[in-house]
Amino acid sequence: MAAPSSRRRQVPFLVGLVLILAALPVGWFVFLRELPPPTPPPAPVPTVAAAEAKKAVELELSDIEGLVEVRHGVAGAWAPATKGMALRATDVVRTGDGAYAVLVNGEAVEVRMASGTEVSVEELTDSLSRLLLANGMATTTVRSGQRHTFELTTGSEVVARTGGGTFTMTNNGKGTVSVGTRDGEVALLGNGKVVIVRAGQQSIVRPGKEPTEPAPVPGSLLLKVAWPGDKALRQHELVVTGKTDPGNRVEVEGVVVHADNEGRFERKVVLPEGPSAVKVRAMGVGGLVGEEKRDVVVDTKPPKVRLTPEAIWKTTTKGVTTTGAPP
């Protein structure tokens, strides 16, 4: 009878032992296990500064000579330009007689303005430059490989466009526009028609007309001046008239004269007393230059009259010359 009693006493012991052994892992996990380091708080998100506005594309006056003026904005006043000045959309540049200016848009575009020329900036982006030639002559070089398009317009329906090359455009301010290409090719749009003006060619757009078919630049330039018949002038003013090819640029004594749609021009020149040399110069978009010069003498002084007593009383009657004294 003792054995069963002993086994009954062993059962609680075994159960307790099993419970203790089962609790050991739990106790180790709860009390003895090295706790991982606390998770650091999330790093503060850096405040992102507002992105700077993208710098506006600008033209630069890289070179100027003589009287060059700039007007900033439509309501701005004309002021002397300075080398390195930046130009943006709506700015206007003009050159005086005997002056010139060079505009650049980075490495992509260079525009050379001749004297007596006015250009306004219409649009500037990384991929497009659009300028307006109000009057005068401008030569543009667009470097290939820059993925840049250049447009030169006259404010009407005439637009010259190129992605690479060199061309010259003139505008007489009265609707006659001429384009000559020296390198590459230019798409010339006028009154709904587009022609491609390639290197060595030129085309003319007259008021209300389509561009002429591109033709080779002529080997000579027309310039005829109607000089006075007598080189001796009795007044200080001389009206110089003449004719050249339509679209050519004309200078009379260094002053730009805008020829009409047929190439006729006229300018009144004021000359000093004594000898003068009057020069007339014409330039075409193909690079041709013509010049005429005339030497004149202005003498407005009355002729000297020399009288003697004998000459005063000398008379001629019926072909007989007699000399007498006063009564």
Short mmCIF file of C-alpha atoms in Angstrom, two decimals:
data_model
loop_
_atom_site.label_atom_id
_atom_site.label_comp_id
_atom_site.label_asym_id
_atom_site.label_seq_id
_atom_site.Cartn_x
_atom_site.Cartn_y
_atom_site.Cartn_z
CA MET A 1 0.00 0.00 0.00
CA ALA A 2 2.99 2.32 0.33
CA ALA A 3 3.91 2.28 -3.34
CA PRO A 4 0.74 3.88 -4.66
CA SER A 5 0.98 6.60 -2.05
CA SER A 6 4.56 7.33 -3.07
CA ARG A 7 3.57 7.63 -6.75
CA ARG A 8 0.81 10.04 -5.87
CA ARG A 9 3.30 12.26 -4.08
CA GLN A 10 5.67 12.22 -7.12
CA VAL A 11 3.03 13.43 -9.56
CA PRO A 12 2.75 16.99 -8.21
CA PHE A 13 6.53 17.17 -8.04
CA LEU A 14 6.93 16.18 -11.66
CA VAL A 15 4.23 18.58 -12.73
CA GLY A 16 5.94 21.40 -10.83
CA LEU A 17 9.29 20.47 -12.35
CA VAL A 18 7.84 20.56 -15.84
CA LEU A 19 6.29 23.94 -15.17
CA ILE A 20 9.58 25.31 -13.86
CA LEU A 21 11.49 24.02 -16.88
CA ALA A 22 8.88 25.48 -19.19
CA ALA A 23 9.10 28.83 -17.42
CA LEU A 24 12.88 29.11 -17.76
CA PRO A 25 12.86 30.26 -21.42
CA VAL A 26 10.12 32.71 -20.65
CA GLY A 27 12.07 34.11 -17.72
CA TRP A 28 15.22 34.37 -19.77
CA PHE A 29 13.36 36.18 -22.55
CA VAL A 30 11.70 38.54 -20.06
CA PHE A 31 14.45 39.19 -17.52
CA LEU A 32 17.83 38.07 -18.82
CA ARG A 33 17.70 38.75 -22.56
CA GLU A 34 19.62 41.90 -23.56
CA LEU A 35 17.11 44.29 -24.87
CA PRO A 36 17.88 45.82 -28.27
CA PRO A 37 18.80 49.47 -28.25
CA PRO A 38 15.85 51.76 -28.55
CA THR A 39 14.94 52.70 -32.06
CA PRO A 40 16.22 56.21 -32.68
CA PRO A 41 13.59 58.76 -33.52
CA PRO A 42 13.26 59.48 -37.21
CA ALA A 43 15.69 62.05 -38.46
CA PRO A 44 14.06 65.40 -39.07
CA VAL A 45 13.19 65.96 -42.65
CA PRO A 46 15.41 68.77 -43.90
CA THR A 47 13.48 71.79 -44.96
CA VAL A 48 13.77 72.03 -48.72
CA ALA A 49 14.35 75.59 -49.72
CA ALA A 50 12.09 76.82 -52.40
CA ALA A 51 13.75 76.16 -55.72
CA GLU A 52 15.10 79.29 -57.23
CA ALA A 53 13.23 80.50 -60.22
CA LYS A 54 14.91 79.44 -63.39
CA LYS A 55 17.11 82.22 -64.66
CA ALA A 56 15.52 84.02 -67.54
CA VAL A 57 17.23 83.64 -70.89
CA GLU A 58 18.89 86.90 -71.87
CA LEU A 59 20.62 88.48 -74.81
CA GLU A 60 23.86 90.30 -74.16
CA LEU A 61 25.25 93.39 -75.86
CA SER A 62 28.70 91.90 -76.38
CA ASP A 63 30.05 94.78 -78.44
CA ILE A 64 28.97 98.32 -79.30
CA GLU A 65 30.47 101.22 -81.22
CA GLY A 66 29.12 104.76 -81.61
CA LEU A 67 25.68 105.83 -80.50
CA VAL A 68 23.71 102.75 -79.38
CA GLU A 69 20.56 103.15 -77.28
CA VAL A 70 18.35 100.71 -75.36
CA ARG A 71 14.77 100.95 -74.18
CA HIS A 72 13.69 98.51 -71.47
CA GLY A 73 10.03 97.60 -71.78
CA VAL A 74 7.27 99.22 -73.76
CA ALA A 75 7.01 102.25 -71.49
CA GLY A 76 10.74 102.69 -70.91
CA ALA A 77 12.82 105.67 -72.01
CA TRP A 78 15.74 105.50 -74.42
CA ALA A 79 19.10 105.45 -72.68
CA PRO A 80 22.71 104.89 -73.78
CA ALA A 81 23.65 101.22 -74.02
CA THR A 82 26.70 99.75 -72.32
CA LYS A 83 28.83 96.78 -73.27
CA GLY A 84 27.70 93.64 -71.48
CA MET A 85 24.15 94.93 -70.89
CA ALA A 86 21.49 92.20 -70.64
CA LEU A 87 18.35 92.32 -72.78
CA ARG A 88 15.08 90.52 -72.20
CA ALA A 89 11.75 90.25 -73.94
CA THR A 90 10.19 93.66 -74.86
CA ASP A 91 13.60 95.42 -74.78
CA VAL A 92 14.57 97.43 -77.88
CA VAL A 93 18.01 98.34 -79.27
CA ARG A 94 18.79 100.94 -81.93
CA THR A 95 22.02 102.09 -83.56
CA GLY A 96 22.76 105.60 -84.76
CA ASP A 97 24.51 106.66 -87.95
CA GLY A 98 28.02 105.24 -88.09
CA ALA A 99 27.35 102.93 -85.12
CA TYR A 100 26.90 99.18 -84.72
CA ALA A 101 26.01 96.64 -82.03
CA VAL A 102 26.47 92.90 -81.54
CA LEU A 103 23.92 90.81 -79.63
CA VAL A 104 24.64 87.26 -78.45
CA ASN A 105 22.54 84.50 -76.89
CA GLY A 106 25.20 82.35 -75.25
CA GLU A 107 27.05 80.24 -77.80
CA ALA A 108 23.99 79.73 -79.99
CA VAL A 109 23.22 83.06 -81.68
CA GLU A 110 25.06 86.21 -82.74
CA VAL A 111 23.26 89.21 -84.31
CA ARG A 112 25.24 92.09 -85.84
CA MET A 113 23.22 95.29 -86.20
CA ALA A 114 24.40 97.76 -88.84
CA SER A 115 24.06 101.51 -88.33
CA GLY A 116 20.56 102.96 -88.52
CA THR A 117 18.97 99.71 -87.34
CA GLU A 118 16.31 99.01 -84.71
CA VAL A 119 15.70 95.55 -83.22
CA SER A 120 13.30 94.49 -80.46
CA VAL A 121 13.36 91.28 -78.44
CA GLU A 122 10.14 89.33 -78.90
CA GLU A 123 10.81 85.96 -77.22
CA LEU A 124 13.78 84.22 -75.59
CA THR A 125 13.95 80.61 -74.41
CA ASP A 126 16.61 77.92 -74.32
CA SER A 127 15.39 76.63 -77.66
CA LEU A 128 14.06 79.77 -79.43
CA SER A 129 15.17 83.35 -80.03
CA ARG A 130 12.72 85.63 -81.82
CA LEU A 131 13.63 89.22 -82.69
CA LEU A 132 11.82 91.92 -84.64
CA LEU A 133 13.71 93.99 -87.22
CA ALA A 134 11.78 97.27 -87.35
CA ASN A 135 14.13 98.78 -89.93
CA GLY A 136 17.73 98.62 -91.08
CA MET A 137 20.05 95.67 -91.63
CA ALA A 138 21.05 92.77 -89.37
CA THR A 139 23.31 89.77 -89.99
CA THR A 140 22.65 86.69 -87.87
CA THR A 141 24.76 83.60 -87.25
CA VAL A 142 23.13 80.54 -85.67
CA ARG A 143 25.64 77.86 -84.75
CA SER A 144 24.67 74.36 -85.76
CA GLY A 145 24.47 71.66 -83.11
CA GLN A 146 23.00 73.97 -80.47
CA ARG A 147 19.40 72.74 -80.98
CA HIS A 148 18.32 76.34 -81.15
CA THR A 149 15.91 78.00 -83.57
CA PHE A 150 16.25 81.65 -84.49
CA GLU A 151 13.49 83.78 -86.02
CA LEU A 152 13.79 87.32 -87.35
CA THR A 153 10.49 88.96 -88.20
CA THR A 154 9.44 92.38 -89.44
CA GLY A 155 6.27 92.69 -87.42
CA SER A 156 4.10 91.76 -90.39
CA GLU A 157 3.78 88.38 -92.09
CA VAL A 158 7.46 88.11 -92.97
CA VAL A 159 9.57 85.68 -90.91
CA ALA A 160 13.05 84.29 -91.56
CA ARG A 161 13.79 81.09 -89.62
CA THR A 162 16.90 78.93 -89.32
CA GLY A 163 18.43 76.33 -87.04
CA GLY A 164 21.96 76.86 -88.33
CA GLY A 165 23.67 79.21 -90.74
CA THR A 166 24.37 82.87 -91.48
CA PHE A 167 21.98 85.26 -93.21
CA THR A 168 21.37 88.98 -93.64
CA MET A 169 17.98 90.68 -93.59
CA THR A 170 17.05 94.24 -94.48
CA ASN A 171 13.79 96.07 -93.82
CA ASN A 172 13.15 99.51 -95.29
CA GLY A 173 10.37 100.10 -92.76
CA LYS A 174 7.82 100.32 -95.58
CA GLY A 175 7.18 96.65 -96.25
CA THR A 176 10.11 95.68 -98.48
CA VAL A 177 12.26 92.94 -96.95
CA SER A 178 15.28 91.23 -98.45
CA VAL A 179 17.08 88.09 -97.20
CA GLY A 180 20.43 86.75 -98.36
CA THR A 181 22.02 83.56 -97.02
CA ARG A 182 25.77 83.10 -96.73
CA ASP A 183 25.84 79.74 -94.97
CA GLY A 184 23.27 77.03 -94.28
CA GLU A 185 19.68 77.74 -95.28
CA VAL A 186 16.82 79.96 -94.19
CA ALA A 187 13.08 79.38 -94.41
CA LEU A 188 11.51 82.69 -95.50
CA LEU A 189 7.78 83.07 -94.91
CA GLY A 190 5.91 85.94 -96.52
CA ASN A 191 2.19 86.40 -97.11
CA GLY A 192 1.44 82.70 -96.76
CA LYS A 193 4.28 81.34 -98.90
CA VAL A 194 7.52 79.72 -97.72
CA VAL A 195 10.72 79.57 -99.77
CA ILE A 196 14.07 78.08 -98.77
CA VAL A 197 16.95 80.50 -99.29
CA ARG A 198 20.17 78.50 -99.44
CA ALA A 199 23.78 79.65 -99.27
CA GLY A 200 24.59 82.10 -102.05
CA GLN A 201 20.93 82.95 -102.72
CA GLN A 202 18.63 85.85 -101.92
CA SER A 203 14.90 86.57 -101.98
CA ILE A 204 12.79 89.75 -101.74
CA VAL A 205 9.36 90.28 -100.20
CA ARG A 206 7.49 93.40 -101.33
CA PRO A 207 4.39 94.81 -99.61
CA GLY A 208 1.49 92.41 -100.02
CA LYS A 209 3.54 90.08 -102.22
CA GLU A 210 4.95 86.60 -101.76
CA PRO A 211 8.71 86.07 -101.53
CA THR A 212 10.44 85.90 -104.88
CA GLU A 213 11.91 82.58 -105.85
CA PRO A 214 15.42 82.35 -104.41
CA ALA A 215 18.03 83.37 -106.97
CA PRO A 216 21.83 83.50 -106.90
CA VAL A 217 23.29 86.68 -105.46
CA PRO A 218 24.12 88.89 -108.49
CA GLY A 219 27.72 89.54 -109.36
CA SER A 220 27.27 93.32 -109.31
CA LEU A 221 25.19 95.84 -107.42
CA LEU A 222 23.06 98.51 -109.04
CA LEU A 223 23.75 102.06 -107.89
CA LYS A 224 22.92 105.11 -109.99
CA VAL A 225 23.11 108.62 -108.57
CA ALA A 226 21.69 111.72 -110.30
CA TRP A 227 24.47 114.22 -109.64
CA PRO A 228 24.04 117.91 -110.53
CA GLY A 229 25.49 118.90 -113.90
CA ASP A 230 27.64 121.65 -112.47
CA LYS A 231 30.18 120.93 -109.74
CA ALA A 232 30.00 124.57 -108.61
CA LEU A 233 27.05 125.15 -106.30
CA ARG A 234 25.60 128.50 -105.31
CA GLN A 235 23.82 127.10 -102.23
CA HIS A 236 24.69 124.93 -99.26
CA GLU A 237 22.00 122.32 -99.88
CA LEU A 238 22.35 119.48 -102.36
CA VAL A 239 19.52 117.00 -103.00
CA VAL A 240 21.02 113.60 -103.76
CA THR A 241 18.72 111.21 -105.61
CA GLY A 242 19.37 107.78 -107.07
CA LYS A 243 18.32 104.19 -107.53
CA THR A 244 19.57 100.82 -106.35
CA ASP A 245 18.26 97.27 -106.19
CA PRO A 246 15.15 96.94 -103.98
CA GLY A 247 16.08 95.77 -100.50
CA ASN A 248 19.57 97.29 -100.57
CA ARG A 249 20.75 99.49 -97.72
CA VAL A 250 21.81 103.02 -98.72
CA GLU A 251 23.98 105.60 -96.97
CA VAL A 252 24.38 109.20 -98.16
CA GLU A 253 27.26 110.94 -96.42
CA GLY A 254 27.17 108.28 -93.69
CA VAL A 255 23.45 108.73 -92.99
CA VAL A 256 21.17 105.76 -93.63
CA VAL A 257 18.48 106.43 -96.23
CA HIS A 258 15.63 103.94 -96.63
CA ALA A 259 15.02 103.34 -100.32
CA ASP A 260 11.45 102.77 -101.43
CA ASN A 261 9.95 99.53 -102.77
CA GLU A 262 11.55 100.15 -106.18
CA GLY A 263 14.95 101.07 -104.80
CA ARG A 264 14.64 104.84 -105.29
CA PHE A 265 16.16 107.09 -102.63
CA GLU A 266 16.60 110.78 -101.90
CA ARG A 267 18.35 112.83 -99.26
CA LYS A 268 19.11 116.50 -98.78
CA VAL A 269 22.74 117.14 -97.80
CA VAL A 270 23.93 120.38 -96.21
CA LEU A 271 27.45 121.25 -97.34
CA PRO A 272 29.93 123.79 -95.99
CA GLU A 273 31.44 126.59 -97.98
CA GLY A 274 34.21 125.41 -100.24
CA PRO A 275 35.10 122.00 -101.69
CA SER A 276 33.42 118.79 -100.50
CA ALA A 277 33.28 115.14 -101.54
CA VAL A 278 29.76 113.66 -101.42
CA LYS A 279 29.66 109.88 -101.05
CA VAL A 280 26.80 107.45 -101.65
CA ARG A 281 27.15 103.82 -100.58
CA ALA A 282 24.80 100.86 -101.14
CA MET A 283 25.02 97.39 -99.57
CA GLY A 284 23.13 94.24 -100.56
CA VAL A 285 22.14 91.27 -98.40
CA GLY A 286 24.53 89.11 -100.40
CA GLY A 287 27.52 91.15 -99.22
CA LEU A 288 27.98 93.31 -102.34
CA VAL A 289 28.92 96.97 -101.87
CA GLY A 290 28.66 99.83 -104.38
CA GLU A 291 29.91 103.38 -103.95
CA GLU A 292 29.81 106.64 -105.90
CA LYS A 293 31.51 109.92 -105.08
CA ARG A 294 31.21 113.43 -106.46
CA ASP A 295 33.47 116.42 -105.77
CA VAL A 296 31.59 119.72 -105.55
CA VAL A 297 32.45 123.27 -104.56
CA VAL A 298 30.04 125.52 -102.69
CA ASP A 299 30.60 129.21 -103.41
CA THR A 300 27.86 131.50 -102.20
CA LYS A 301 29.91 134.70 -102.08
CA PRO A 302 28.95 137.40 -104.64
CA PRO A 303 31.52 137.99 -107.38
CA LYS A 304 33.89 140.87 -106.85
CA VAL A 305 33.29 143.85 -109.19
CA ARG A 306 36.11 146.22 -109.84
CA LEU A 307 35.19 149.66 -111.16
CA THR A 308 37.37 152.50 -112.37
CA PRO A 309 36.36 156.10 -113.19
CA GLU A 310 36.97 155.41 -116.86
CA ALA A 311 34.69 152.38 -116.77
CA ILE A 312 31.96 154.35 -115.06
CA TRP A 313 31.79 157.00 -117.82
CA LYS A 314 32.46 154.65 -120.65
CA THR A 315 29.40 154.26 -122.83
CA THR A 316 28.62 152.58 -126.06
CA THR A 317 26.39 154.29 -128.62
CA LYS A 318 25.51 152.55 -131.85
CA GLY A 319 28.48 150.29 -131.53
CA VAL A 320 30.89 153.24 -131.01
CA THR A 321 32.63 153.42 -127.69
CA THR A 322 33.19 156.92 -126.28
CA THR A 323 34.64 158.16 -123.05
CA GLY A 324 33.63 161.40 -121.50
CA ALA A 325 33.60 163.32 -118.28
CA PRO A 326 30.53 164.15 -116.27
CA PRO A 327 28.89 167.44 -117.23
#
